[in-house]
PDB file of C-alpha atoms in Angstrom:
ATOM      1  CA  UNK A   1     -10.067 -82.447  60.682  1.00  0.00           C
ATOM      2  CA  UNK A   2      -6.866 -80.868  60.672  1.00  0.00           C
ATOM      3  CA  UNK A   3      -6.340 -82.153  64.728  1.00  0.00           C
ATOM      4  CA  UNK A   4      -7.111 -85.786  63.220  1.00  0.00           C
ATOM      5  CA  UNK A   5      -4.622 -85.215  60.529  1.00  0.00           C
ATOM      6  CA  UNK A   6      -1.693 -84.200  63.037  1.00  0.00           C
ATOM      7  CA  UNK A   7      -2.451 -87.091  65.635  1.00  0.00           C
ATOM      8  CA  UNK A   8      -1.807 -89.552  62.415  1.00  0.00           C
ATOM      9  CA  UNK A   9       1.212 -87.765  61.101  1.00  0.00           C
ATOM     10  CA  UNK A  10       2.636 -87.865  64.370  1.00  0.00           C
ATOM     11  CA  UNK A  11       1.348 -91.666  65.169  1.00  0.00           C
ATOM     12  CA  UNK A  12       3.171 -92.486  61.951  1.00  0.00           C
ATOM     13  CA  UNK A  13       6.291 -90.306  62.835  1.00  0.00           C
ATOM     14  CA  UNK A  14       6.091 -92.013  65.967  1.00  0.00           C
ATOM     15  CA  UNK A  15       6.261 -95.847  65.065  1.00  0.00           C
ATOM     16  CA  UNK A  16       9.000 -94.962  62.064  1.00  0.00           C
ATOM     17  CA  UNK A  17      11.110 -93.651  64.694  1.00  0.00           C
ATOM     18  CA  UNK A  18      10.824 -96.723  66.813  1.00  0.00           C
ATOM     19  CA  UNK A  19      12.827 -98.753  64.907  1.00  0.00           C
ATOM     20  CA  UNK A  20      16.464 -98.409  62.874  1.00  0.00           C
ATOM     21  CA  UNK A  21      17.176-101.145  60.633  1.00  0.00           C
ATOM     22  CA  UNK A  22      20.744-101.279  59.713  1.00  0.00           C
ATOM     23  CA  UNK A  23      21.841-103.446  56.376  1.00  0.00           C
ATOM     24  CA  UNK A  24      25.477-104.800  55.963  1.00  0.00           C
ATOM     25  CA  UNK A  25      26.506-106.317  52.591  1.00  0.00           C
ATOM     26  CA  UNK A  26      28.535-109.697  53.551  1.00  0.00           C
ATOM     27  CA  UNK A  27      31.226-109.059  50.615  1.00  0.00           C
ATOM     28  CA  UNK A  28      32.273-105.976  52.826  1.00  0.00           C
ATOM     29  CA  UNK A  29      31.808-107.362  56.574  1.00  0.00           C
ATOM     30  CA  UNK A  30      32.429-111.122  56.527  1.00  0.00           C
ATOM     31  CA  UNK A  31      35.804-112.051  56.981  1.00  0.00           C
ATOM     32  CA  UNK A  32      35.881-115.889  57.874  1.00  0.00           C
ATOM     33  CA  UNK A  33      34.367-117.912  60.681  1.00  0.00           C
ATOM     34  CA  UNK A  34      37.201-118.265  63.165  1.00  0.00           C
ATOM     35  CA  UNK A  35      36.783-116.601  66.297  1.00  0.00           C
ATOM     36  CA  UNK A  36      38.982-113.385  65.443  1.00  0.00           C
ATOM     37  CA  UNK A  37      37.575-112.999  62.035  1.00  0.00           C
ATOM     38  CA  UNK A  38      34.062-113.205  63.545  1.00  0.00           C
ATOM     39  CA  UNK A  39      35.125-110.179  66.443  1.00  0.00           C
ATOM     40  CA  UNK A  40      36.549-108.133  63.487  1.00  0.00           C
ATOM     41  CA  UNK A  41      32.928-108.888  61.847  1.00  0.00           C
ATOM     42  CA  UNK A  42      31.080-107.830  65.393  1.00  0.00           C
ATOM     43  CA  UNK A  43      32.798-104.564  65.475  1.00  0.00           C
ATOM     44  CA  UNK A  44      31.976-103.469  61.848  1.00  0.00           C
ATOM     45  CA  UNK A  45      27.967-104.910  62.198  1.00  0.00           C
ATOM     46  CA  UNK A  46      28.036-103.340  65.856  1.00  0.00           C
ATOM     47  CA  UNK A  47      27.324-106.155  67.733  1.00  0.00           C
ATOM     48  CA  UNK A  48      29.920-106.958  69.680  1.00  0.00           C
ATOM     49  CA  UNK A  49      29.211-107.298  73.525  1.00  0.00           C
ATOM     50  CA  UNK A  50      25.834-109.019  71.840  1.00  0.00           C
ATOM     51  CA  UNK A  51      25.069-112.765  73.144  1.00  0.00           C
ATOM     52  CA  UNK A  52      25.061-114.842  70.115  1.00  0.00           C
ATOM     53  CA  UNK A  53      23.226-117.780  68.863  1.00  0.00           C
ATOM     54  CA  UNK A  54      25.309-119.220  66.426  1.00  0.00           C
ATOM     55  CA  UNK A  55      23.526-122.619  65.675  1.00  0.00           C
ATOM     56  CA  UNK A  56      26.409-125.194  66.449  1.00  0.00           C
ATOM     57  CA  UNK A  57      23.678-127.300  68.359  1.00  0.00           C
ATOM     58  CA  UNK A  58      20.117-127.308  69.158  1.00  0.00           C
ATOM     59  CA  UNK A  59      19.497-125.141  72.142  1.00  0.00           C
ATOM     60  CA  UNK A  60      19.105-121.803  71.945  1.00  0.00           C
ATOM     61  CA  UNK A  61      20.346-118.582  74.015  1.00  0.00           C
ATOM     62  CA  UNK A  62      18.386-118.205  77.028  1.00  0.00           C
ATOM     63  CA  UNK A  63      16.041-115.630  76.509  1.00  0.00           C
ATOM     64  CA  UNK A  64      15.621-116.534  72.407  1.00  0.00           C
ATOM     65  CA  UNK A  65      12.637-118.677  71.406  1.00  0.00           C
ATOM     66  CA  UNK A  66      11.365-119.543  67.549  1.00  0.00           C
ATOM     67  CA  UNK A  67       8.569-120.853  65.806  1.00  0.00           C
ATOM     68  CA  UNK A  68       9.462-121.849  62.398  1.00  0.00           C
ATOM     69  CA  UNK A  69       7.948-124.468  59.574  1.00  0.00           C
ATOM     70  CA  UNK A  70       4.650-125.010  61.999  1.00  0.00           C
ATOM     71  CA  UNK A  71       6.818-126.144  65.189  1.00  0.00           C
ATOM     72  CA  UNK A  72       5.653-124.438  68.215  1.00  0.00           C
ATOM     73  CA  UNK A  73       7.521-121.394  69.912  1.00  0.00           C
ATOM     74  CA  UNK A  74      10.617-123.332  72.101  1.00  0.00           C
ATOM     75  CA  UNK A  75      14.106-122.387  73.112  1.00  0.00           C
ATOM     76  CA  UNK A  76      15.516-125.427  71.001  1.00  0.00           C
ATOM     77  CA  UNK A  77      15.611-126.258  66.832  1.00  0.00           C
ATOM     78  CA  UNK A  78      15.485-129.766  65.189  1.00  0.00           C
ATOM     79  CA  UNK A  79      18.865-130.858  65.011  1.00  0.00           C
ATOM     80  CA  UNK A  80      18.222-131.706  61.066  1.00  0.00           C
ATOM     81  CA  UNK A  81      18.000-128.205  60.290  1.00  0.00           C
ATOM     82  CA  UNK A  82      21.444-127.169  61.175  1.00  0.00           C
ATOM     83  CA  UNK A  83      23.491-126.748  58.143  1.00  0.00           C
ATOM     84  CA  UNK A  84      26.695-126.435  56.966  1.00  0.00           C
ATOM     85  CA  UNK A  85      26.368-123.472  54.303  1.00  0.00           C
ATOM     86  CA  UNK A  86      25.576-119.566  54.251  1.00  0.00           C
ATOM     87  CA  UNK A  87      27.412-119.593  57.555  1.00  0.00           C
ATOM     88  CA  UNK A  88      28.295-116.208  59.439  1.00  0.00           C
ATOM     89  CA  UNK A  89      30.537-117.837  62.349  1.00  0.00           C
ATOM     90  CA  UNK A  90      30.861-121.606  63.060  1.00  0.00           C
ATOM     91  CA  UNK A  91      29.914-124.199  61.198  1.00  0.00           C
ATOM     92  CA  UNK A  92      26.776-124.371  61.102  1.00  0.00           C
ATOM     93  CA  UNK A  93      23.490-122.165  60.451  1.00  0.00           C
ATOM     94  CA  UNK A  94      19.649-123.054  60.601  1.00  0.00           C
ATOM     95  CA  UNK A  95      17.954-124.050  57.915  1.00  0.00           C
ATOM     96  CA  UNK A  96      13.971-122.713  57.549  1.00  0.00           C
ATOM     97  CA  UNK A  97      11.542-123.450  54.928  1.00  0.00           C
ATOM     98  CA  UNK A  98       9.234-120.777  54.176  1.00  0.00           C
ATOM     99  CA  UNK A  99       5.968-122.909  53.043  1.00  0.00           C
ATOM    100  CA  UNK A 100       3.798-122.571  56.070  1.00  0.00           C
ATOM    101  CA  UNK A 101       4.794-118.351  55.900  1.00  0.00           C
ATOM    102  CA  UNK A 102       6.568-117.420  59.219  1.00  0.00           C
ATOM    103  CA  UNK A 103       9.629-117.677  61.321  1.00  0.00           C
ATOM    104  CA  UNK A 104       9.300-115.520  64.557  1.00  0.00           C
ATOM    105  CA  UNK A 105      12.182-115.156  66.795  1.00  0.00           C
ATOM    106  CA  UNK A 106      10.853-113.527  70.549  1.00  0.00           C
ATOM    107  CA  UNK A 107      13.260-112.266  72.927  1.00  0.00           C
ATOM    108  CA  UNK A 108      11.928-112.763  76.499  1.00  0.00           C
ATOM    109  CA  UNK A 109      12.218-109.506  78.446  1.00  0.00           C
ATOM    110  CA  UNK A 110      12.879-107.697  75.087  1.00  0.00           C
ATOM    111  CA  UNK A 111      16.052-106.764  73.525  1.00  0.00           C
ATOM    112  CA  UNK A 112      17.127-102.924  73.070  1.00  0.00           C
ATOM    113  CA  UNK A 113      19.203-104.054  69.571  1.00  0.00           C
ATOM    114  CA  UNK A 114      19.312-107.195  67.371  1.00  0.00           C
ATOM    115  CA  UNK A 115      21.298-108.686  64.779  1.00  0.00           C
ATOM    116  CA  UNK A 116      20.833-111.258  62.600  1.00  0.00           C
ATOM    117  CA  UNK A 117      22.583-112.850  59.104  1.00  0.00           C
ATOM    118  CA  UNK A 118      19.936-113.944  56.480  1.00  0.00           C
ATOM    119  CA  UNK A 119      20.800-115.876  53.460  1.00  0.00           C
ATOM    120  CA  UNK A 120      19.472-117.859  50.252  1.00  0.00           C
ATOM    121  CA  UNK A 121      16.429-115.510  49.863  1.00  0.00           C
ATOM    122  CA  UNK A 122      15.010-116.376  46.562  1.00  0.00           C
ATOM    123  CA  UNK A 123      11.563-114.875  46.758  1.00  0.00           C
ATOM    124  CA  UNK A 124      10.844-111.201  46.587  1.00  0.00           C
ATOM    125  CA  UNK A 125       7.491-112.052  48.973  1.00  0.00           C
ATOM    126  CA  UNK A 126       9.749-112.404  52.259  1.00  0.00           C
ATOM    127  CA  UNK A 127       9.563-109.653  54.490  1.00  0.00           C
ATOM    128  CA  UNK A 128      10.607-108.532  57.841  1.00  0.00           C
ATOM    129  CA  UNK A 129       8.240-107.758  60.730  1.00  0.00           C
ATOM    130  CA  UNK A 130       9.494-106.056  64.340  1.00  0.00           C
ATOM    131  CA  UNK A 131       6.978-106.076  67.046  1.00  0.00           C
ATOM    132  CA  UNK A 132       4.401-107.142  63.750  1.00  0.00           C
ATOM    133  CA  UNK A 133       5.312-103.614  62.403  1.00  0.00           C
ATOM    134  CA  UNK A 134       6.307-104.558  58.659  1.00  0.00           C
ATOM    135  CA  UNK A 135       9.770-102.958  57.353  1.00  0.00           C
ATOM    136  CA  UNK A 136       9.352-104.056  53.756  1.00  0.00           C
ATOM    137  CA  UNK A 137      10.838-106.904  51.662  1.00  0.00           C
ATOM    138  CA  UNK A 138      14.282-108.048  52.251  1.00  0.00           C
ATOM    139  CA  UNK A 139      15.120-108.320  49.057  1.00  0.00           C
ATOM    140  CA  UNK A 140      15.090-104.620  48.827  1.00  0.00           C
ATOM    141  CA  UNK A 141      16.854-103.407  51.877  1.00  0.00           C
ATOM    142  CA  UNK A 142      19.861-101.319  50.762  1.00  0.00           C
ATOM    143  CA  UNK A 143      23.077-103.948  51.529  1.00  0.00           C
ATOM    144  CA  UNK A 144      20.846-106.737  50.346  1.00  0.00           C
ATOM    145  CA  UNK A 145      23.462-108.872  47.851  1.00  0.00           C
ATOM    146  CA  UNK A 146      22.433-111.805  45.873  1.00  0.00           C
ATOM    147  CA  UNK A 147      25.680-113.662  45.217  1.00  0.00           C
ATOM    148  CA  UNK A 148      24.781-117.450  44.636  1.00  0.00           C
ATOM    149  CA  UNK A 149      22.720-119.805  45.901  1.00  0.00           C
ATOM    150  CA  UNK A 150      22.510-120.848  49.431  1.00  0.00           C
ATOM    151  CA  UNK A 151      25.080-118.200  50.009  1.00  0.00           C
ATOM    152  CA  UNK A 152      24.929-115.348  52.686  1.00  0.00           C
ATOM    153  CA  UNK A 153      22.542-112.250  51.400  1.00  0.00           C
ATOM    154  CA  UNK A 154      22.693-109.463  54.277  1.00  0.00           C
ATOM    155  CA  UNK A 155      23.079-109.128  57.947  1.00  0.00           C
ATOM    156  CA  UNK A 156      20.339-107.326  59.194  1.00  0.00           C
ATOM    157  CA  UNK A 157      20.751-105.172  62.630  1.00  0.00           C
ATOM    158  CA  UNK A 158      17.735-103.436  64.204  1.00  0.00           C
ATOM    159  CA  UNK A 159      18.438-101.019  66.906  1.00  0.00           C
ATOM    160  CA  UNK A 160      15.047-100.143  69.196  1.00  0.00           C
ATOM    161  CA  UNK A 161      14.489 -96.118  69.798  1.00  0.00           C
ATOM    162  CA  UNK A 162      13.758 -94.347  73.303  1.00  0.00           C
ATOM    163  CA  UNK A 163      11.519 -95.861  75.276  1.00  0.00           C
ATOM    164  CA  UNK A 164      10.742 -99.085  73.333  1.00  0.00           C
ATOM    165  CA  UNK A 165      11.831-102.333  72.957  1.00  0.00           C
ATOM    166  CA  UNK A 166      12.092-105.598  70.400  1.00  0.00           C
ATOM    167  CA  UNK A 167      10.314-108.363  71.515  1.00  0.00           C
ATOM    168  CA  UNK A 168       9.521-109.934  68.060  1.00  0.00           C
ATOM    169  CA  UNK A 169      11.286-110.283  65.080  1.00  0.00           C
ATOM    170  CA  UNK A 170       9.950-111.766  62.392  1.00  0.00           C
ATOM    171  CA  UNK A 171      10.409-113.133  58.451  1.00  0.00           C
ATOM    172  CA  UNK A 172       6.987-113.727  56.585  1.00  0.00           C
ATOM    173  CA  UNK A 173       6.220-114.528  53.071  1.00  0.00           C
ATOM    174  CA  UNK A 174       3.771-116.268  50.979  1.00  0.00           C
ATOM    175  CA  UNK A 175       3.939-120.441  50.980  1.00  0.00           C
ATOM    176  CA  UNK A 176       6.520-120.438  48.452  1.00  0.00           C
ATOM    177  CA  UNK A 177       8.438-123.274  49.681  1.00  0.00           C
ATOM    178  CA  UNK A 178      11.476-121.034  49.974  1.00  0.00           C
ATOM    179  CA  UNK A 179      14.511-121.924  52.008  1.00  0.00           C
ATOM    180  CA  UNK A 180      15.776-118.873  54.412  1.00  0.00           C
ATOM    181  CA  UNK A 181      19.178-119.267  56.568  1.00  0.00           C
ATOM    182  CA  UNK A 182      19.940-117.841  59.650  1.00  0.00           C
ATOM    183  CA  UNK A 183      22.810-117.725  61.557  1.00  0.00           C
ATOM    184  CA  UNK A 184      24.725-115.050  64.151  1.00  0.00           C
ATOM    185  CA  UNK A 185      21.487-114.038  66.086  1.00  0.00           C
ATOM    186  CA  UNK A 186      23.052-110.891  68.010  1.00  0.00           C
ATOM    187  CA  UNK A 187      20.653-109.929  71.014  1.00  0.00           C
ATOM    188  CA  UNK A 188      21.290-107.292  73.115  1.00  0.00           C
ATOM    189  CA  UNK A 189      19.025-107.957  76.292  1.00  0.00           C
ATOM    190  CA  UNK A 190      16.855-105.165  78.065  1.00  0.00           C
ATOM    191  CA  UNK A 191      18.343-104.274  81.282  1.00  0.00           C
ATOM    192  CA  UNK A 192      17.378-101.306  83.629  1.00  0.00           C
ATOM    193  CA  UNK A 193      18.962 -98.635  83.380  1.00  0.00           C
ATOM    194  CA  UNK A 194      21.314 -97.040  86.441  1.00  0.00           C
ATOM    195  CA  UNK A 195      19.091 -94.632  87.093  1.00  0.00           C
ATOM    196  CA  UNK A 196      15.894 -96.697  87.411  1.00  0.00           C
ATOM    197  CA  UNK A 197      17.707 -99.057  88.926  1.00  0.00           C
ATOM    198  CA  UNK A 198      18.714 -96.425  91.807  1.00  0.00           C
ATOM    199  CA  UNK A 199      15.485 -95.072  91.975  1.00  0.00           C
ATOM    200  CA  UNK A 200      14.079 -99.223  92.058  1.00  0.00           C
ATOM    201  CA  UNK A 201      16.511 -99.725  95.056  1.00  0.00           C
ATOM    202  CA  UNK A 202      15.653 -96.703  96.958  1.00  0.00           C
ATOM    203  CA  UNK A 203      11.956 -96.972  96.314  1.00  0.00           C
ATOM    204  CA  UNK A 204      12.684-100.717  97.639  1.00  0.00           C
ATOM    205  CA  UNK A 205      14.541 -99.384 100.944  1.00  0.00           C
ATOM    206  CA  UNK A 206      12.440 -96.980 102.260  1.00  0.00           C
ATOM    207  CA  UNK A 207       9.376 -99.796 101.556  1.00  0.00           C
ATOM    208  CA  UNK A 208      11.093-102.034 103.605  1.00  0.00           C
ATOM    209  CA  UNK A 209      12.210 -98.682 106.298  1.00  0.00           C
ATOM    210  CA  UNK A 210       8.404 -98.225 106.901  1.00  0.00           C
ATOM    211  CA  UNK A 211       7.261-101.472 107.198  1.00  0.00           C
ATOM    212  CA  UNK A 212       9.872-102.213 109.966  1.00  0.00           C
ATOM    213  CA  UNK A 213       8.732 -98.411 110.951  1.00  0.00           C
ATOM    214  CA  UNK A 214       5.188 -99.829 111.530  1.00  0.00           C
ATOM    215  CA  UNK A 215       6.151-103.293 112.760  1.00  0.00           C
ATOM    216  CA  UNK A 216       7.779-101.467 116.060  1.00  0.00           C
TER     217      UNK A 216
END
C-alpha cells in the first residue's frame, strides 16, 4: 500500500512541477500600447523575444490555432470579434463569448513558455486548463485585478518544466454567456536544443557515411 501511495505522491509531484503559472497585475505592468511601452511591458511579463499575436487582423501566428464560441480549430478569427477595448498592445483584442464553455488555443510543435492578457472576466466558473491539466479559476490567481468592466484583469504567463511542453491552453467555464478578452498571445516555440541538435546532425552524417559505405 505504502508503494501505491509513493507512485501517487510522486505522479502528483510530478504534473505540479510541469507547469509555472506566472500572474501580472496590469495596474503594475501595462504602460500604453505604443511599441516602446509594449517592450517595457515584455521585459517586466518576460516575454520579450516571444512571437506575438496581437489581434490587429484576422490571421493568426503561424503555429497558433483556436477554437472558440463553437467555430472549429483554424489559424484565423472572425473579423467581428476584434475589438477595440481591454487592449494589451495595438488596437485591437479578440472578443470570446463563453456560452458554448471553451476557448482552446494549440500551439503546433508545442511551445516551451506562453503568455497571454485576459480581461472582462465576470464569472468565478472560468478556469484555465494546460495540456487539459486544470490550474484553478482565474478569478483567483494571485495578480488577478478586477478594475471595471471590459477592462484588462491579468496577464497570465505559463512557463513549461524539463522535459515537457505546452501544446494546449485553454479557458473553460460553465455556459454563462460571459464575454472573455484576449489579446498579446506570447508563444515561445519548441526548438531543439544545441545539443540534440548536434547529436541529430551527427546521427544524420554517419547514416548517410554508411549508406554511401554500402553503396560502393
Amino acid at each position: 500500500m505504502k508503494y501505491i501511495f509513493c507512485f501517487v505522491f510522486l505522479l502528483l509531484a510530478s504534473i505540479a512541477n510541469a507547469f509555472t503559472i506566472h500572474s501580472f497585475d496590469p495596474t503594475v505592468v501595462f504602460y500604453g500600447t505604443n511599441p516602446s511601452q509594449v517592450a517595457t511591458m515584455d521585459a517586466a511579463i518576460g516575454v520579450t523575444g516571444f512571437t506575438v499575436e496581437d489581434f490587429e487582423d484576422v490571421n493568426l501566428i503561424p503555429g497558433l490555432s483556436l477554437a472558440y464560441d463553437g467555430i472549429p480549430e483554424a489559424n484565423v478569427v472572425l473579423s467581428g470579434d476584434l475589438d477595440p477595448r481591454a487592449l494589451w498592445d495595438g488596437s485591437k483584442s479578440l472578443l470570446t463569448m463563453m456560452n458554448l464553455g471553451s476557448n482552446t488555443f494549440r500551439v503546433a510543435g508545442g511551445a516551451t513558455s506562453f503568455g497571454i492578457g485576459v480581461g472582462d472576466v465576470e464569472t468565478s466558473y472560468l478556469r484555465l486548463y494546460v495540456n487539459d491539466i486544470d490550474f484553478g479559476r482565474i478569478s483567483s490567481l494571485l495578480n488577478y485585478r478586477r478594475i471595471a468592466d471590459d477592462s484588462r484583469e491579468v496577464y497570465i504567463r505559463i512557463d513549461a518544466g524539463a522535459n515537457e511542453l505546452i501544446h494546449t491552453v485553454r479557458f473553460s467555464g460553465d455556459a454563462v454567456g460571459d464575454g472573455i478578452f484576449y489579446d498579446h498571445v506570447a508563444v515561445q516555440f519548441a526548438v531543439p536544443e544545441p545539443g540534440s541538435m548536434i547529436l541529430y546532425l551527427a546521427g544524420l552524417g554517419m547514416a548517410i557515411f554508411l549508406a554511401r559505405k554500402k553503396k560502393a
